[in-house]
Coordinates of C-alpha atoms in Angstrom, one line a residue:
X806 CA -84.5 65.9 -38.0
X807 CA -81.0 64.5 -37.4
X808 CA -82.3 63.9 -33.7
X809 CA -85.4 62.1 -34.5
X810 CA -83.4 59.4 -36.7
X811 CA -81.1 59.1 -34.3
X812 CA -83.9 58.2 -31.6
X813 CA -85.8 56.3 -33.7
X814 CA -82.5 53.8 -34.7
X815 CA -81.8 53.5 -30.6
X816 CA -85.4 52.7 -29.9
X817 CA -85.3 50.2 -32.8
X818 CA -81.9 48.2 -31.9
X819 CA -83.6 48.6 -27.9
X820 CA -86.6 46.5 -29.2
X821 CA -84.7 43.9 -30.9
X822 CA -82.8 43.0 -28.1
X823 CA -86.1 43.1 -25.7
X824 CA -86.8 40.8 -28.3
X825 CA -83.9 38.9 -28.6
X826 CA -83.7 38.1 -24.5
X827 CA -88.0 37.3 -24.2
X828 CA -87.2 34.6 -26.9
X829 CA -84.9 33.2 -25.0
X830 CA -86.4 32.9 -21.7
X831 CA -89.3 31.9 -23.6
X832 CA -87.8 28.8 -25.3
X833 CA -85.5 27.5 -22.2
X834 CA -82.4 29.8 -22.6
X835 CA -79.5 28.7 -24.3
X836 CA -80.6 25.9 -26.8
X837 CA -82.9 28.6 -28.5
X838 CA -79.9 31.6 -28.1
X839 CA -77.5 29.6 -29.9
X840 CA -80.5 28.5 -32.6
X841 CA -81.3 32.4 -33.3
X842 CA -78.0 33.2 -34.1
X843 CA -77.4 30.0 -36.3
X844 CA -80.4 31.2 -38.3
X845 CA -78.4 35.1 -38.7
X846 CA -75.5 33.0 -39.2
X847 CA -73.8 32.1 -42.7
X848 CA -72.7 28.8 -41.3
X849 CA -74.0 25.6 -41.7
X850 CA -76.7 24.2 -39.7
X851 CA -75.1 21.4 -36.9
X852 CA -77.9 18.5 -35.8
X853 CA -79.0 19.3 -32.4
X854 CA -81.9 16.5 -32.0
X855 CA -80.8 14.0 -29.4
X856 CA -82.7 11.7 -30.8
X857 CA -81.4 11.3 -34.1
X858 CA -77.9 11.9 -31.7
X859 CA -79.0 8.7 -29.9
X860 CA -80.1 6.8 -32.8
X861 CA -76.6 7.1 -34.3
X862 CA -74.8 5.9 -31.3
X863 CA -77.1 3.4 -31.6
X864 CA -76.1 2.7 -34.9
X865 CA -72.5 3.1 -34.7
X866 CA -73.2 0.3 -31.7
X867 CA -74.8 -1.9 -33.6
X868 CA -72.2 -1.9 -36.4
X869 CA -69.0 -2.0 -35.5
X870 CA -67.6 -2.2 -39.5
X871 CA -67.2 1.4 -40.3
X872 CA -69.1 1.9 -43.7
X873 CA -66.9 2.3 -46.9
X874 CA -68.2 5.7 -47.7
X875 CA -65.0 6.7 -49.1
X876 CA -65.0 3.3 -50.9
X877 CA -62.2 2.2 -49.4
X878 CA -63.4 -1.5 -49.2
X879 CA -60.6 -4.7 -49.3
X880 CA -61.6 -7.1 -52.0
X881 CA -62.4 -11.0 -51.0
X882 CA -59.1 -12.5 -51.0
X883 CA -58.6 -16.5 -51.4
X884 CA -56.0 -19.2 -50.8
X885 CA -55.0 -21.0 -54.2
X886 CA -57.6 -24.3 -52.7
X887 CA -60.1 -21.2 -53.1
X888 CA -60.8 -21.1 -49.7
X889 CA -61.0 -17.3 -47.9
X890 CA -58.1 -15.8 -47.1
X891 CA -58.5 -15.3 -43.2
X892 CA -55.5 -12.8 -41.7
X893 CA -55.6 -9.0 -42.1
X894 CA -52.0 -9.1 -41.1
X895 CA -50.5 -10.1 -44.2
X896 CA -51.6 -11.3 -48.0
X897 CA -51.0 -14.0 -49.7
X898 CA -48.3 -12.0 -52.2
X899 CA -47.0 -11.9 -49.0
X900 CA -45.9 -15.5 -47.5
X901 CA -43.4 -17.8 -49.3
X902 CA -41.3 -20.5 -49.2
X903 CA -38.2 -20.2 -46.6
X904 CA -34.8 -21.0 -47.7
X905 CA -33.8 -23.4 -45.2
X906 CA -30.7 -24.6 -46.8
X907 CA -29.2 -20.8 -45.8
X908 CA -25.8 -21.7 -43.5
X909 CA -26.4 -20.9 -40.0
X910 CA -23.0 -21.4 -39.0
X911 CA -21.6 -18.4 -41.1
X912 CA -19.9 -15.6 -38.9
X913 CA -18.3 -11.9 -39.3
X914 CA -15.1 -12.5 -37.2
X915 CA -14.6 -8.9 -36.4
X916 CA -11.5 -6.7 -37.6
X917 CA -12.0 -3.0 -36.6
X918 CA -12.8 -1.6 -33.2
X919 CA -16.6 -1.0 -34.2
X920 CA -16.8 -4.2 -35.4
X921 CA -15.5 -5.3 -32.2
X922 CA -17.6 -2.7 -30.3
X923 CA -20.5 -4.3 -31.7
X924 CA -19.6 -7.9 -31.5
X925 CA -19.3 -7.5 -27.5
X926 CA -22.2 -5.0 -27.0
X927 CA -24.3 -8.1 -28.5
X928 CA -22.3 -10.3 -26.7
X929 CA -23.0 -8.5 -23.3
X930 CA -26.9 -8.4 -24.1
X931 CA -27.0 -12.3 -24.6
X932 CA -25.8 -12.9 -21.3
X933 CA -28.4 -10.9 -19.6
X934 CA -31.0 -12.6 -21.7
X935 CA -29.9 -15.9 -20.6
X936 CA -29.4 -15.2 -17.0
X937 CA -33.5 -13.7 -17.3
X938 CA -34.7 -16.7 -19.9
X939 CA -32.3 -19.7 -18.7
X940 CA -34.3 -22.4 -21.0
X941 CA -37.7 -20.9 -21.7
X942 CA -37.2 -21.0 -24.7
X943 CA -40.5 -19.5 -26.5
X944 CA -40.6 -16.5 -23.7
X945 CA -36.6 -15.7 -25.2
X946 CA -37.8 -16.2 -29.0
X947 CA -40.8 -13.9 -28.1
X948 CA -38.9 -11.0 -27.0
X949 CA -35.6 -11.7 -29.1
X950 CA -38.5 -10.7 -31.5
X951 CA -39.9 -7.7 -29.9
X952 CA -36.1 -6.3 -30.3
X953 CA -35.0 -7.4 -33.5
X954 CA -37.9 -6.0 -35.7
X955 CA -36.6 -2.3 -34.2
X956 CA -33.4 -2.2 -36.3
X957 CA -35.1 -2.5 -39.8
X958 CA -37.6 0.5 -38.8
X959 CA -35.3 2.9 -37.9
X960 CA -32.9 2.2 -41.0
X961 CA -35.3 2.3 -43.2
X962 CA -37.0 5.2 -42.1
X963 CA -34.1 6.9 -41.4
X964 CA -32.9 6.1 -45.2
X965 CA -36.6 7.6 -46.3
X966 CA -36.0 10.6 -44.7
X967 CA -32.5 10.7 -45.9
X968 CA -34.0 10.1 -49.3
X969 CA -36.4 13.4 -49.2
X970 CA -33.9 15.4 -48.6
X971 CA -31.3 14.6 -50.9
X972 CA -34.1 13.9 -53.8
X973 CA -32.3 10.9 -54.5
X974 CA -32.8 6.7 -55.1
X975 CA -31.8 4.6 -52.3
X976 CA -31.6 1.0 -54.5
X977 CA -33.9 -0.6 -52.9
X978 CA -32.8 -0.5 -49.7
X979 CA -35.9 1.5 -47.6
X980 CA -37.8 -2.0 -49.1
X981 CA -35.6 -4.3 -47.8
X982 CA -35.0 -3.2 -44.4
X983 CA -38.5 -2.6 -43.9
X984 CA -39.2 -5.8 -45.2
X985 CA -36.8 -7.3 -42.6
X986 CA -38.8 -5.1 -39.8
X987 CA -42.3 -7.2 -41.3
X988 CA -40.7 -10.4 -41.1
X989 CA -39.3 -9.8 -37.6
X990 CA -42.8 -8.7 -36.4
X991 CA -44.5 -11.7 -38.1
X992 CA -41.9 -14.3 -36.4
X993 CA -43.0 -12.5 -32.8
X994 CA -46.6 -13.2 -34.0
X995 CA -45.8 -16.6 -34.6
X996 CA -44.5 -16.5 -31.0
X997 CA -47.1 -15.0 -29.3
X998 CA -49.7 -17.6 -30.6
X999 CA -47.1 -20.5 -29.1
X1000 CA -46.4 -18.4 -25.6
X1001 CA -48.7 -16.3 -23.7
X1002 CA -46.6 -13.6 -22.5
X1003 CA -47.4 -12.8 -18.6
X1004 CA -47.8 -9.0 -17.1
X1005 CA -43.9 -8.7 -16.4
X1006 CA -42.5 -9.8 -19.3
X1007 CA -45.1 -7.4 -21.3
X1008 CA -43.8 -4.4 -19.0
X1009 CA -40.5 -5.7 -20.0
X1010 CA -41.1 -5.8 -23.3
X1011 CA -42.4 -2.1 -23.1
X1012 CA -39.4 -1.1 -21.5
X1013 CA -36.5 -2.9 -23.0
X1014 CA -38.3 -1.3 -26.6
X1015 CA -38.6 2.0 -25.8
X1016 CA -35.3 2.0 -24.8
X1017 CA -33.6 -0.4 -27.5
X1018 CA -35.6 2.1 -30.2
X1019 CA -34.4 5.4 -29.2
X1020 CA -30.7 4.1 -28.1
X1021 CA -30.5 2.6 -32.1
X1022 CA -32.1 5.5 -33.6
X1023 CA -29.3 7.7 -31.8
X1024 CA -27.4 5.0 -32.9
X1025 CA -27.8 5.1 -36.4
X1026 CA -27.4 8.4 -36.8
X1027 CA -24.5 8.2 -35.7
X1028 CA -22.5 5.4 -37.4
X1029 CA -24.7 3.4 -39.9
X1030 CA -21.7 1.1 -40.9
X1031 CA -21.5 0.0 -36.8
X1032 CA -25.1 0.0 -36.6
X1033 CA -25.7 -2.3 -39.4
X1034 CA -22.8 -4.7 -37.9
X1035 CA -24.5 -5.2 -34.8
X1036 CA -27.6 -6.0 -36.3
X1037 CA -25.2 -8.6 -37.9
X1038 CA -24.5 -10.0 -34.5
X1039 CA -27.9 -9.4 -33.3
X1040 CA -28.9 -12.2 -36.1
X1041 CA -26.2 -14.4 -35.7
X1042 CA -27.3 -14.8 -31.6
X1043 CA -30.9 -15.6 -32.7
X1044 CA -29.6 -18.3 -35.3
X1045 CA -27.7 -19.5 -31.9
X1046 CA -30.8 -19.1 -30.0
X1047 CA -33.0 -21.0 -32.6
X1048 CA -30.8 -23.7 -33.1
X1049 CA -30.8 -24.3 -29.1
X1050 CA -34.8 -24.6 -28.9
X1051 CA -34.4 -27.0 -32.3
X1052 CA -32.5 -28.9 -29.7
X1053 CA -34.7 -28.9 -27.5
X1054 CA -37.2 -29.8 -29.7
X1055 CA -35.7 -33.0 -30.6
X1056 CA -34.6 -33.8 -27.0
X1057 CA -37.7 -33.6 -26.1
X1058 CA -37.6 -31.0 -23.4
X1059 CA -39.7 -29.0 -25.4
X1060 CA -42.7 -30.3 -27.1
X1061 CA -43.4 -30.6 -30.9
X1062 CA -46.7 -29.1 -31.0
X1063 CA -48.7 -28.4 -33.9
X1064 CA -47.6 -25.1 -36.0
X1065 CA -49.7 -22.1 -35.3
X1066 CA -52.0 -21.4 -38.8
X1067 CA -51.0 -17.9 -39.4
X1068 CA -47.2 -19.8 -39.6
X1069 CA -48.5 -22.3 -42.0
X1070 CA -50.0 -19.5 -44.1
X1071 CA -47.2 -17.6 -43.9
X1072 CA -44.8 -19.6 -44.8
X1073 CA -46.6 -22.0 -47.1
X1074 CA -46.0 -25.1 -44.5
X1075 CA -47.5 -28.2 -44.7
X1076 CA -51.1 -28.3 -43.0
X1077 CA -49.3 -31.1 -40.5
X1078 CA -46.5 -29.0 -39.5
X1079 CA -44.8 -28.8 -35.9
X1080 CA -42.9 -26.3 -34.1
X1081 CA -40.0 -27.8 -35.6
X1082 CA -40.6 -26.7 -39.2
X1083 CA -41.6 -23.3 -37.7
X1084 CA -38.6 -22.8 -35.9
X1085 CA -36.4 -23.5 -38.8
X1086 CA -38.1 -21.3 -41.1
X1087 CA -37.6 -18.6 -38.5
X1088 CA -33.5 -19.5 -38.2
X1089 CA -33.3 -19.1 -42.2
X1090 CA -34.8 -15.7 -42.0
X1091 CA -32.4 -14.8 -39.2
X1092 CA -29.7 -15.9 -41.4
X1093 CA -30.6 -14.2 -44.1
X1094 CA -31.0 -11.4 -41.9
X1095 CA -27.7 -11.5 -40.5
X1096 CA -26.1 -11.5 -44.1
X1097 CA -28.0 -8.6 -45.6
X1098 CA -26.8 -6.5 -42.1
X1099 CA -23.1 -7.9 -42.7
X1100 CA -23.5 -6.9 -46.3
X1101 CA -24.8 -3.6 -45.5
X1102 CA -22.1 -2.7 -43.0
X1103 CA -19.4 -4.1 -45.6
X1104 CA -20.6 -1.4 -48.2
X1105 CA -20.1 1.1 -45.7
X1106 CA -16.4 0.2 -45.0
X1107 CA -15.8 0.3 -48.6
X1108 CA -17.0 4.0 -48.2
X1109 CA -19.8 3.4 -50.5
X1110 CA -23.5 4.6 -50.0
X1111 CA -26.4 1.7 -49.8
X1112 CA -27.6 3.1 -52.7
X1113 CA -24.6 2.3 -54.5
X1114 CA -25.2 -1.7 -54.3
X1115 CA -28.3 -3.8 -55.3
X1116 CA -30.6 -4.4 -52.0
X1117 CA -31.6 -8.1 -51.3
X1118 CA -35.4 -6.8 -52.2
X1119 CA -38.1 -10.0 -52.4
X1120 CA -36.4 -12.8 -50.2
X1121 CA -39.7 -12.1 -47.9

């Protein structure tokens, strides 16, 4: 008895793999295989009709927009003349009024030997920038700018991080330096709009980044209270460099075009505003940056935390 059950399973599993195979060969091989075992299969079904395949390519073609289907949709935004608002790069919360009576001519005269280290590092950068710019000056603006909206990053991701694992408050100071970062990207922006960058200077701006960004992070790390200094001096050579293409400006050697309209937007200019008013808007927020990094580096020496002073939150 024992036997015949045992035959009788063997013959029956035999069958319904004679089965299994004819099926396939009948139905053109693997697209049916993988189709019978979907249907013994607890998983859930997967759309093999090119068609429908084909018609969503189509589709996705045809509209670029991805579809809100998590409703994740940006609300119409408008100017106060109830105009749209036009950039995706920035809000209107987001641009104000520069303060251009900031003094540019303020300078850290440096004390300690990392305030000395720092001053001459900065020092020894400026002169190869020159000796590459000489007096183009919207080429040495755009890649100042490419190099200065690094510093903010790294500190205040660095400070984030620093924050997580401590569980404590930072005062404000993860805003404000990525805050600094933002405005530092929006001035190269700004730049890019008045100076079409050619292949080289891209592939040095690619290089001289990736090698500016890991050097600070390093950096950083190790001495915030230099870090922030040269960032100090970083600033006060772009208020240098600003105030030379202002000169320009007015010499005439460079010409007073018409101000770029994400710059007008962004910092609420007049609708008749020049380069000029766009260049001195950028010097005050290299001013202000320069003081905030001075400041910064000042709490430091006192052998104080950020945390432990108020952070210049809002200027931007």
């Amino acid at each position: 008895m024992k036997h015949i059950l045992v035959r009788s399973t063997v013959r029956a599993l035999f069958r319904s793999g004679q089965n299994y195979h004819r099926n396939v060969h009948r139905h053109g091989g693997g697209a049916f295989g993988s189709f019978y075992w979907r249907r013994m299969s607890t998983l859930p079904e997967k759309k093999e009709d090119h068609q429908s395949d084909s018609d969503e390519n189509n589709n996705k073609n045809s509209n670029p927009v991805v579809s809100s289907y998590w409703g994740i949709t940006r609300p119409k935004v408008h100017r106060e003349d109830g105009t749209e608002w036009p950039w995706n790069c920035f809000m209107p919360w987001e641009s104000y009024n520069s303060d251009v009576s900031i003094d540019v001519t303020k300078h850290h005269v440096p004390t300690t030997f990392g305030d000395k280290f720092a001053f001459r590092s900065v020092k020894f950068l400026r002169v190869l920038s020159d000796l590459y710019f000489k007096e183009r000056y919207g080429c040495h603006a755009m890649m100042l700018e490419t190099i200065a909206a690094v510093p903010g990053m790294v500190g205040g991701m660095l400070l984030h991080l620093k924050s997580l694992r401590k569980f404590q408050h930072t005062g404000g100071w993860i805003k404000a330096l990525l805050e600094e970062a933002e405005n530092e990207r929006m001035h190269l922006m700004t730049m890019v709009e008045l100076v079409k960058p050619s292949w080289h200077e891209r592939l040095l701006v690619i290089t001289a980044q990736g090698v500016f960004f890991n050097a600070f992070f390093v950096f950083y790390l190790f001495s915030p209270k230099i870090a922030h200094r040269f960032v100090g001096y970083l600033e006060e050579e772009a208020v240098i460099s600003y105030t030379q293409h202002l000169n320009a400006i007015e010499s005439g050697k460079v010409e007073n075009v018409a101000a770029p309209a994400i710059a007008i937007d962004y910092w609420r200019l007049p609708k008749d505003a020049t380069l000029k008013d766009v260049i001195t808007v950028i010097r005050a927020d290299e001013a202000h940056h320069r003081d905030v990094n001075h400041f910064a580096s000042d709490i430091h020496h006192q052998g104080k935390e950020l945390k432990e002073a108020p952070a210049p939150v809002g200027y931007h």
